[in-house]
Amino acid sequence: MHRCDEGVLAIDDQSDPVTIVLGLKEVRKAAHNWKLFQSGAKPGRIVVPSEVAIRDIRQIPFEVDPPAHKGFRTLLEPWFKRPLEDSYQARLNSIVSDMLDSLLTNSNTYTEAVNEIALVVQSQALTTLLNVPFAEAATWISWGTHVFRSDDNPLDAGKANVLYDYLDKQIAKAKQVPGKDIYSQLLAAEVEGKALTDEEIKGIMVLTFAGGRDTVINALTNTLAYFSENKDDLALLRTQPELVNNAVEELIRYFSPLTHMGRVATADGEVNGHQVENDTRISLCWASANRDENVFENPNLVDLTRKTNPHVAFGFGIHNCLGATHARALLRIWILQLTQRVSAIEVGQYEENIEIWGDVKRKVGFHSLNVRLHKL
């Protein structure tokens, strides 16, 4: 076990070596040290695997360091806290309810959960976050589960251009007819007394589309798979719905939909006693940190009653995930409705999505997962 033995894992990512930091304490410490380990490197480089070859737009505020980071974060936080509002949650409830209506009506046939359930729910929920017409979800669904990476070629920049062209059109439309959507809000906003450029708005929107796509899809499908094998936990939450917030945090910890995120060293330094050279990359491995046996009792087991849960599935420090409030709200509603309406989840054929880094393999989610849901 690398986490116990060395505390780091050395990997190669497209001929750019990365030191993966594994323990929770060390991950948090490195994430906090933004002066040594920067996010504002070349656009795409802090992502693991690197996106340098497929994009040159800086994702904001994700790839911006202080002091500039604070202005963007201050601007965006109120918008991304809207999922706490009752009206917002009512829209999410309606989206989830409609999906379950369809699935429970057709409980005699299997439905492919990644593309026909999770991608659909994620895209429809995103219309609420962006405050755009519900019909926009159909376009996003047509892109598939990845926004930047083609399924057959992860270095194909053509896929990213589809998103860029789409954003150009949405920004142009908002300039002509301003509304209450996120594009119009950003066009009317200022950071440190300056209006945002189109490039900055695109950087914010690229992050919004990319950051909450695979992660939410993985969270929804992994939850279906988990409850298919753990009916007692489904029943527990049915009788004790007050545990749903615990369940959300525990399932997020256990599955860690985003494995890791990189940083670039601004000088020679060290992580967990290992030397890191200037301009080399480290990776903050959220997934490993969330299974740290020095912090979590029985870390490889799901415990929906776990009380102490300092997981870092949404990141840590100044770059903690802006979309976490939205993701938590959606997953909470998803789990509550499953417990209230579904007696059992049956899994048919499936193909797991396995990440491989060196000699370490990690199940992220599924490429495909066929399910049948049965009424309560």
Short mmCIF file of C-alpha atoms in Angstrom, two decimals:
data_model
loop_
_atom_site.label_atom_id
_atom_site.label_comp_id
_atom_site.label_asym_id
_atom_site.label_seq_id
_atom_site.Cartn_x
_atom_site.Cartn_y
_atom_site.Cartn_z
CA MET A 1 0.00 0.00 0.00
CA HIS A 2 1.71 3.18 -1.23
CA ARG A 3 -0.16 5.40 1.24
CA CYS A 4 1.23 3.49 4.20
CA ASP A 5 4.70 2.76 2.81
CA GLU A 6 5.88 5.77 0.83
CA GLY A 7 3.07 8.30 1.17
CA VAL A 8 3.43 9.18 -2.53
CA LEU A 9 3.13 7.49 -5.90
CA ALA A 10 5.30 8.51 -8.86
CA ILE A 11 3.57 8.32 -12.25
CA ASP A 12 4.12 9.57 -15.79
CA ASP A 13 1.39 11.57 -17.50
CA GLN A 14 2.11 12.24 -21.18
CA SER A 15 5.86 12.50 -20.48
CA ASP A 16 5.21 14.94 -17.63
CA PRO A 17 6.07 13.22 -14.31
CA VAL A 18 3.67 13.59 -11.39
CA THR A 19 4.14 12.91 -7.67
CA ILE A 20 0.77 11.80 -6.32
CA VAL A 21 0.24 12.74 -2.66
CA LEU A 22 -1.79 10.05 -0.88
CA GLY A 23 -2.43 10.74 2.84
CA LEU A 24 -5.21 13.05 4.06
CA LYS A 25 -2.95 15.23 6.24
CA GLU A 26 -0.37 15.60 3.48
CA VAL A 27 -2.98 16.31 0.80
CA ARG A 28 -4.56 19.04 2.92
CA LYS A 29 -1.17 20.55 3.73
CA ALA A 30 -0.11 20.68 0.07
CA ALA A 31 -3.49 22.06 -1.03
CA HIS A 32 -3.18 24.81 1.56
CA ASN A 33 0.30 25.78 0.37
CA TRP A 34 -0.78 27.58 -2.82
CA LYS A 35 2.37 29.69 -2.96
CA LEU A 36 4.60 26.62 -3.44
CA PHE A 37 2.09 24.50 -5.33
CA GLN A 38 0.28 26.74 -7.79
CA SER A 39 -2.92 26.31 -9.76
CA GLY A 40 -2.21 29.15 -12.18
CA ALA A 41 0.23 27.26 -14.38
CA LYS A 42 -0.25 26.69 -18.11
CA PRO A 43 -3.98 26.07 -18.76
CA GLY A 44 -4.78 22.38 -18.53
CA ARG A 45 -1.54 21.34 -16.85
CA ILE A 46 -2.87 20.90 -13.32
CA VAL A 47 -5.50 18.43 -14.53
CA VAL A 48 -4.52 14.76 -14.29
CA PRO A 49 -4.46 13.51 -17.01
CA SER A 50 -3.16 16.77 -18.48
CA GLU A 51 -5.35 18.78 -20.87
CA VAL A 52 -2.50 20.95 -22.19
CA ALA A 53 -2.80 19.31 -25.61
CA ILE A 54 -6.53 19.95 -25.94
CA ARG A 55 -7.26 23.37 -24.44
CA ASP A 56 -5.67 26.77 -23.94
CA ILE A 57 -8.56 28.45 -22.13
CA ARG A 58 -7.88 29.02 -18.43
CA GLN A 59 -10.63 27.61 -16.21
CA ILE A 60 -11.66 30.28 -13.70
CA PRO A 61 -11.27 30.43 -10.70
CA PHE A 62 -9.90 26.90 -10.69
CA GLU A 63 -6.67 27.81 -12.52
CA VAL A 64 -6.14 31.20 -10.89
CA ASP A 65 -4.07 31.87 -7.76
CA PRO A 66 -4.38 34.69 -5.21
CA PRO A 67 -4.74 37.60 -5.24
CA ALA A 68 -6.73 37.45 -8.51
CA HIS A 69 -8.52 34.31 -7.34
CA LYS A 70 -10.38 36.11 -4.54
CA GLY A 71 -12.18 38.53 -6.85
CA PHE A 72 -13.53 35.80 -9.10
CA ARG A 73 -14.48 33.60 -6.16
CA THR A 74 -16.32 36.45 -4.43
CA LEU A 75 -18.27 37.12 -7.62
CA LEU A 76 -19.28 33.51 -8.20
CA GLU A 77 -20.03 32.19 -4.70
CA PRO A 78 -23.52 33.77 -4.32
CA TRP A 79 -24.62 32.26 -7.65
CA PHE A 80 -23.34 28.82 -6.72
CA LYS A 81 -25.05 28.96 -3.29
CA ARG A 82 -28.48 29.18 -4.95
CA PRO A 83 -29.07 25.41 -4.56
CA LEU A 84 -29.84 26.15 -0.89
CA GLU A 85 -33.03 27.94 -1.98
CA ASP A 86 -36.37 26.09 -1.73
CA SER A 87 -37.39 26.98 -5.30
CA TYR A 88 -34.12 25.60 -6.66
CA GLN A 89 -34.54 22.33 -4.77
CA ALA A 90 -38.12 22.07 -5.98
CA ARG A 91 -36.85 22.07 -9.58
CA LEU A 92 -34.31 19.37 -8.76
CA ASN A 93 -37.04 17.33 -7.06
CA SER A 94 -39.15 17.57 -10.19
CA ILE A 95 -36.28 16.44 -12.43
CA VAL A 96 -35.52 13.41 -10.26
CA SER A 97 -39.21 12.57 -9.83
CA ASP A 98 -39.81 12.60 -13.59
CA MET A 99 -36.85 10.27 -14.15
CA LEU A 100 -38.05 7.82 -11.50
CA ASP A 101 -41.59 7.95 -12.89
CA SER A 102 -40.21 6.77 -16.21
CA LEU A 103 -37.98 4.09 -14.73
CA LEU A 104 -40.63 2.66 -12.43
CA THR A 105 -43.21 2.61 -15.21
CA ASN A 106 -40.79 0.53 -17.30
CA SER A 107 -39.51 -1.72 -14.53
CA ASN A 108 -39.73 -4.80 -16.75
CA THR A 109 -36.88 -3.59 -18.96
CA TYR A 110 -33.31 -2.60 -18.21
CA THR A 111 -32.19 1.00 -18.69
CA GLU A 112 -28.57 1.98 -19.28
CA ALA A 113 -27.86 4.17 -16.27
CA VAL A 114 -24.79 6.15 -17.39
CA ASN A 115 -26.20 7.71 -20.57
CA GLU A 116 -29.95 7.34 -20.14
CA ILE A 117 -30.27 8.16 -16.43
CA ALA A 118 -27.25 9.91 -14.92
CA LEU A 119 -26.27 12.01 -17.95
CA VAL A 120 -29.88 13.07 -18.41
CA VAL A 121 -30.42 14.01 -14.75
CA GLN A 122 -27.06 15.79 -14.60
CA SER A 123 -27.78 17.82 -17.74
CA GLN A 124 -31.31 18.71 -16.73
CA ALA A 125 -30.14 19.76 -13.27
CA LEU A 126 -27.46 21.94 -14.86
CA THR A 127 -30.17 24.04 -16.52
CA THR A 128 -31.23 25.00 -13.00
CA LEU A 129 -27.69 25.95 -11.98
CA LEU A 130 -27.18 28.06 -15.13
CA ASN A 131 -30.79 29.39 -15.05
CA VAL A 132 -31.29 28.64 -18.74
CA PRO A 133 -34.24 27.02 -20.58
CA PHE A 134 -34.79 23.36 -19.75
CA ALA A 135 -34.59 22.49 -23.45
CA GLU A 136 -30.85 23.27 -23.44
CA ALA A 137 -30.27 19.96 -21.67
CA ALA A 138 -30.95 18.08 -24.90
CA THR A 139 -27.92 19.70 -26.53
CA TRP A 140 -25.66 18.85 -23.61
CA ILE A 141 -26.92 15.26 -23.52
CA SER A 142 -26.01 14.93 -27.20
CA TRP A 143 -22.36 15.64 -26.33
CA GLY A 144 -22.11 12.41 -24.32
CA THR A 145 -20.48 11.95 -20.94
CA HIS A 146 -17.27 13.87 -21.75
CA VAL A 147 -16.96 17.51 -22.76
CA PHE A 148 -13.27 17.69 -23.64
CA ARG A 149 -12.18 14.15 -24.34
CA SER A 150 -13.38 11.92 -27.14
CA ASP A 151 -14.14 8.40 -26.03
CA ASP A 152 -11.65 6.91 -28.49
CA ASN A 153 -8.93 9.60 -28.28
CA PRO A 154 -8.38 11.56 -25.04
CA LEU A 155 -6.08 14.01 -26.86
CA ASP A 156 -8.62 14.95 -29.54
CA ALA A 157 -9.09 18.74 -29.28
CA GLY A 158 -12.02 18.65 -31.68
CA LYS A 159 -14.38 17.63 -28.89
CA ALA A 160 -13.45 20.71 -26.85
CA ASN A 161 -14.15 22.97 -29.82
CA VAL A 162 -17.79 21.89 -29.76
CA LEU A 163 -18.09 23.39 -26.27
CA TYR A 164 -16.16 26.54 -27.20
CA ASP A 165 -18.38 27.20 -30.21
CA TYR A 166 -21.48 26.66 -28.09
CA LEU A 167 -20.27 29.12 -25.44
CA ASP A 168 -19.43 31.75 -28.06
CA LYS A 169 -23.03 31.58 -29.30
CA GLN A 170 -24.50 31.78 -25.77
CA ILE A 171 -22.38 34.80 -24.84
CA ALA A 172 -23.31 36.56 -28.10
CA LYS A 173 -26.99 35.83 -27.48
CA ALA A 174 -26.81 37.24 -23.93
CA LYS A 175 -25.18 40.42 -25.24
CA GLN A 176 -28.07 40.95 -27.65
CA VAL A 177 -30.88 40.01 -25.24
CA PRO A 178 -29.73 40.05 -21.58
CA GLY A 179 -31.72 37.85 -19.22
CA LYS A 180 -31.39 36.19 -15.82
CA ASP A 181 -29.10 33.40 -17.03
CA ILE A 182 -25.50 33.03 -15.91
CA TYR A 183 -24.09 34.44 -19.16
CA SER A 184 -26.01 37.68 -18.72
CA GLN A 185 -25.02 37.90 -15.07
CA LEU A 186 -21.34 37.50 -15.93
CA LEU A 187 -21.53 40.05 -18.73
CA ALA A 188 -22.96 42.58 -16.27
CA ALA A 189 -20.43 41.79 -13.53
CA GLU A 190 -17.11 43.34 -12.57
CA VAL A 191 -14.07 41.97 -10.79
CA GLU A 192 -11.90 44.60 -9.11
CA GLY A 193 -13.65 47.32 -11.06
CA LYS A 194 -13.22 45.71 -14.48
CA ALA A 195 -15.80 44.00 -16.67
CA LEU A 196 -15.09 40.38 -17.47
CA THR A 197 -13.69 39.63 -20.91
CA ASP A 198 -15.36 37.07 -23.15
CA GLU A 199 -12.33 34.84 -22.57
CA GLU A 200 -12.80 35.03 -18.79
CA ILE A 201 -16.50 34.26 -19.09
CA LYS A 202 -15.67 31.26 -21.29
CA GLY A 203 -13.12 30.12 -18.68
CA ILE A 204 -15.79 30.21 -15.96
CA MET A 205 -18.29 28.36 -18.13
CA VAL A 206 -15.81 25.72 -19.31
CA LEU A 207 -15.12 24.90 -15.66
CA THR A 208 -18.84 24.80 -14.87
CA PHE A 209 -19.57 22.39 -17.71
CA ALA A 210 -16.50 20.17 -17.27
CA GLY A 211 -16.15 20.16 -13.49
CA GLY A 212 -19.64 18.97 -12.69
CA ARG A 213 -20.18 16.49 -15.50
CA ASP A 214 -18.24 13.24 -15.00
CA THR A 215 -18.28 13.73 -11.23
CA VAL A 216 -22.06 13.99 -10.91
CA ILE A 217 -22.61 11.19 -13.43
CA ASN A 218 -20.26 8.94 -11.44
CA ALA A 219 -21.95 9.86 -8.16
CA LEU A 220 -25.44 9.03 -9.45
CA THR A 221 -24.48 5.73 -11.12
CA ASN A 222 -22.29 4.58 -8.22
CA THR A 223 -25.18 5.25 -5.85
CA LEU A 224 -27.50 3.07 -7.93
CA ALA A 225 -24.93 0.28 -7.99
CA TYR A 226 -24.30 0.57 -4.25
CA PHE A 227 -27.96 0.36 -3.26
CA SER A 228 -28.48 -2.58 -5.63
CA GLU A 229 -26.04 -4.54 -3.46
CA ASN A 230 -26.96 -2.99 -0.12
CA LYS A 231 -30.73 -3.11 0.27
CA ASP A 232 -30.41 -2.81 4.05
CA ASP A 233 -28.93 0.67 3.67
CA LEU A 234 -31.75 1.62 1.31
CA ALA A 235 -34.19 0.43 3.99
CA LEU A 236 -32.24 2.22 6.75
CA LEU A 237 -32.60 5.57 5.03
CA ARG A 238 -36.26 4.86 4.33
CA THR A 239 -36.95 4.50 8.05
CA GLN A 240 -34.43 7.14 9.14
CA PRO A 241 -34.44 9.86 6.45
CA GLU A 242 -32.70 12.19 8.89
CA LEU A 243 -29.52 10.26 8.03
CA VAL A 244 -29.59 11.38 4.41
CA ASN A 245 -26.99 14.13 4.87
CA ASN A 246 -24.65 11.61 6.51
CA ALA A 247 -25.31 9.27 3.60
CA VAL A 248 -24.46 11.92 1.02
CA GLU A 249 -21.13 12.72 2.68
CA GLU A 250 -20.26 9.05 3.20
CA LEU A 251 -21.04 8.00 -0.36
CA ILE A 252 -19.11 10.99 -1.71
CA ARG A 253 -16.17 10.04 0.51
CA TYR A 254 -16.28 6.40 -0.46
CA PHE A 255 -16.65 6.87 -4.22
CA SER A 256 -14.66 10.13 -4.56
CA PRO A 257 -16.01 10.93 -8.05
CA LEU A 258 -12.92 13.04 -8.82
CA THR A 259 -9.76 11.03 -8.17
CA HIS A 260 -7.23 13.83 -7.94
CA MET A 261 -6.16 17.30 -9.01
CA GLY A 262 -2.69 18.59 -9.78
CA ARG A 263 -0.55 21.55 -8.81
CA VAL A 264 2.74 22.84 -10.26
CA ALA A 265 5.71 23.57 -7.99
CA THR A 266 6.98 27.17 -8.11
CA ALA A 267 10.28 26.19 -6.41
CA ASP A 268 12.09 23.13 -5.13
CA GLY A 269 10.15 21.70 -2.19
CA GLU A 270 8.92 18.50 -0.62
CA VAL A 271 5.77 16.53 0.11
CA ASN A 272 5.67 13.92 2.83
CA GLY A 273 9.48 13.84 2.95
CA HIS A 274 9.87 13.42 -0.82
CA GLN A 275 11.66 16.06 -2.87
CA VAL A 276 9.67 17.90 -5.52
CA GLU A 277 11.62 19.87 -8.13
CA ASN A 278 10.66 23.32 -9.39
CA ASP A 279 8.14 23.26 -12.28
CA THR A 280 7.21 19.62 -11.74
CA ARG A 281 3.71 18.48 -10.88
CA ILE A 282 2.19 17.01 -7.78
CA SER A 283 -1.28 15.53 -7.58
CA LEU A 284 -3.58 15.90 -4.58
CA CYS A 285 -5.21 12.47 -4.52
CA TRP A 286 -8.61 13.08 -2.96
CA ALA A 287 -9.63 9.44 -3.47
CA SER A 288 -6.65 8.07 -1.53
CA ALA A 289 -6.94 10.70 1.20
CA ASN A 290 -10.59 9.73 1.67
CA ARG A 291 -9.56 6.14 2.45
CA ASP A 292 -6.75 7.10 4.88
CA GLU A 293 -6.82 4.50 7.65
CA ASN A 294 -5.14 6.94 10.03
CA VAL A 295 -8.22 9.17 9.85
CA PHE A 296 -11.24 7.01 8.95
CA GLU A 297 -12.27 3.92 10.89
CA ASN A 298 -12.91 1.06 8.45
CA PRO A 299 -12.23 3.39 5.49
CA ASN A 300 -13.03 0.77 2.84
CA LEU A 301 -16.55 0.24 4.16
CA VAL A 302 -19.59 2.48 3.70
CA ASP A 303 -21.04 3.54 7.05
CA LEU A 304 -24.09 5.74 6.58
CA THR A 305 -24.06 6.58 10.29
CA ARG A 306 -20.41 7.78 10.22
CA LYS A 307 -20.27 10.91 12.35
CA THR A 308 -16.69 12.15 11.86
CA ASN A 309 -16.12 12.50 8.14
CA PRO A 310 -13.48 15.10 7.17
CA HIS A 311 -13.37 13.94 3.55
CA VAL A 312 -11.86 16.03 0.76
CA ALA A 313 -13.98 14.77 -2.14
CA PHE A 314 -14.82 18.38 -3.04
CA GLY A 315 -11.23 19.52 -2.69
CA PHE A 316 -9.66 21.55 0.09
CA GLY A 317 -8.41 25.08 0.64
CA ILE A 318 -9.13 28.07 -1.57
CA HIS A 319 -9.99 25.86 -4.55
CA ASN A 320 -12.66 23.76 -2.88
CA CYS A 321 -15.39 22.97 -5.41
CA LEU A 322 -17.77 25.82 -6.24
CA GLY A 323 -20.35 23.30 -7.43
CA ALA A 324 -20.38 21.31 -4.19
CA THR A 325 -23.65 22.87 -2.96
CA HIS A 326 -25.39 21.92 -6.21
CA ALA A 327 -23.94 18.40 -6.20
CA ARG A 328 -24.91 17.82 -2.56
CA ALA A 329 -28.46 19.09 -3.15
CA LEU A 330 -28.94 16.87 -6.20
CA LEU A 331 -27.49 13.76 -4.55
CA ARG A 332 -29.55 14.35 -1.40
CA ILE A 333 -32.77 14.53 -3.44
CA TRP A 334 -31.69 11.55 -5.55
CA ILE A 335 -31.12 9.38 -2.48
CA LEU A 336 -34.29 10.51 -0.68
CA GLN A 337 -36.49 9.74 -3.67
CA LEU A 338 -34.82 6.36 -4.21
CA THR A 339 -35.49 5.40 -0.58
CA GLN A 340 -39.10 6.64 -0.70
CA ARG A 341 -40.08 5.11 -4.04
CA VAL A 342 -37.83 2.14 -4.83
CA SER A 343 -37.90 -1.26 -3.15
CA ALA A 344 -34.98 -2.79 -5.04
CA ILE A 345 -32.48 -2.00 -7.77
CA GLU A 346 -31.52 -4.83 -10.08
CA VAL A 347 -28.27 -4.66 -12.06
CA GLY A 348 -27.81 -6.44 -15.38
CA GLN A 349 -24.81 -6.18 -17.67
CA TYR A 350 -22.22 -3.54 -16.86
CA GLU A 351 -18.74 -2.34 -17.75
CA GLU A 352 -16.65 -0.69 -15.05
CA ASN A 353 -14.59 2.44 -15.67
CA ILE A 354 -11.13 1.64 -14.29
CA GLU A 355 -8.33 4.19 -13.95
CA ILE A 356 -4.78 2.83 -14.10
CA TRP A 357 -1.83 4.79 -12.75
CA GLY A 358 1.37 2.76 -12.58
CA ASP A 359 0.58 -0.40 -10.65
CA VAL A 360 -2.53 1.11 -9.04
CA LYS A 361 -6.02 0.52 -10.38
CA ARG A 362 -9.09 2.42 -9.23
CA LYS A 363 -12.74 2.00 -10.13
CA VAL A 364 -14.13 5.47 -10.86
CA GLY A 365 -17.57 4.44 -12.00
CA PHE A 366 -19.03 2.71 -15.02
CA HIS A 367 -18.82 2.96 -18.78
CA SER A 368 -22.22 1.28 -18.83
CA LEU A 369 -24.59 -0.01 -16.16
CA ASN A 370 -27.93 -1.62 -16.93
CA VAL A 371 -30.49 -1.33 -14.14
CA ARG A 372 -34.12 -2.07 -13.34
CA LEU A 373 -35.87 -0.24 -10.55
CA HIS A 374 -38.78 -1.84 -8.70
CA LYS A 375 -41.59 0.08 -7.01
CA LEU A 376 -41.87 0.19 -3.27
#
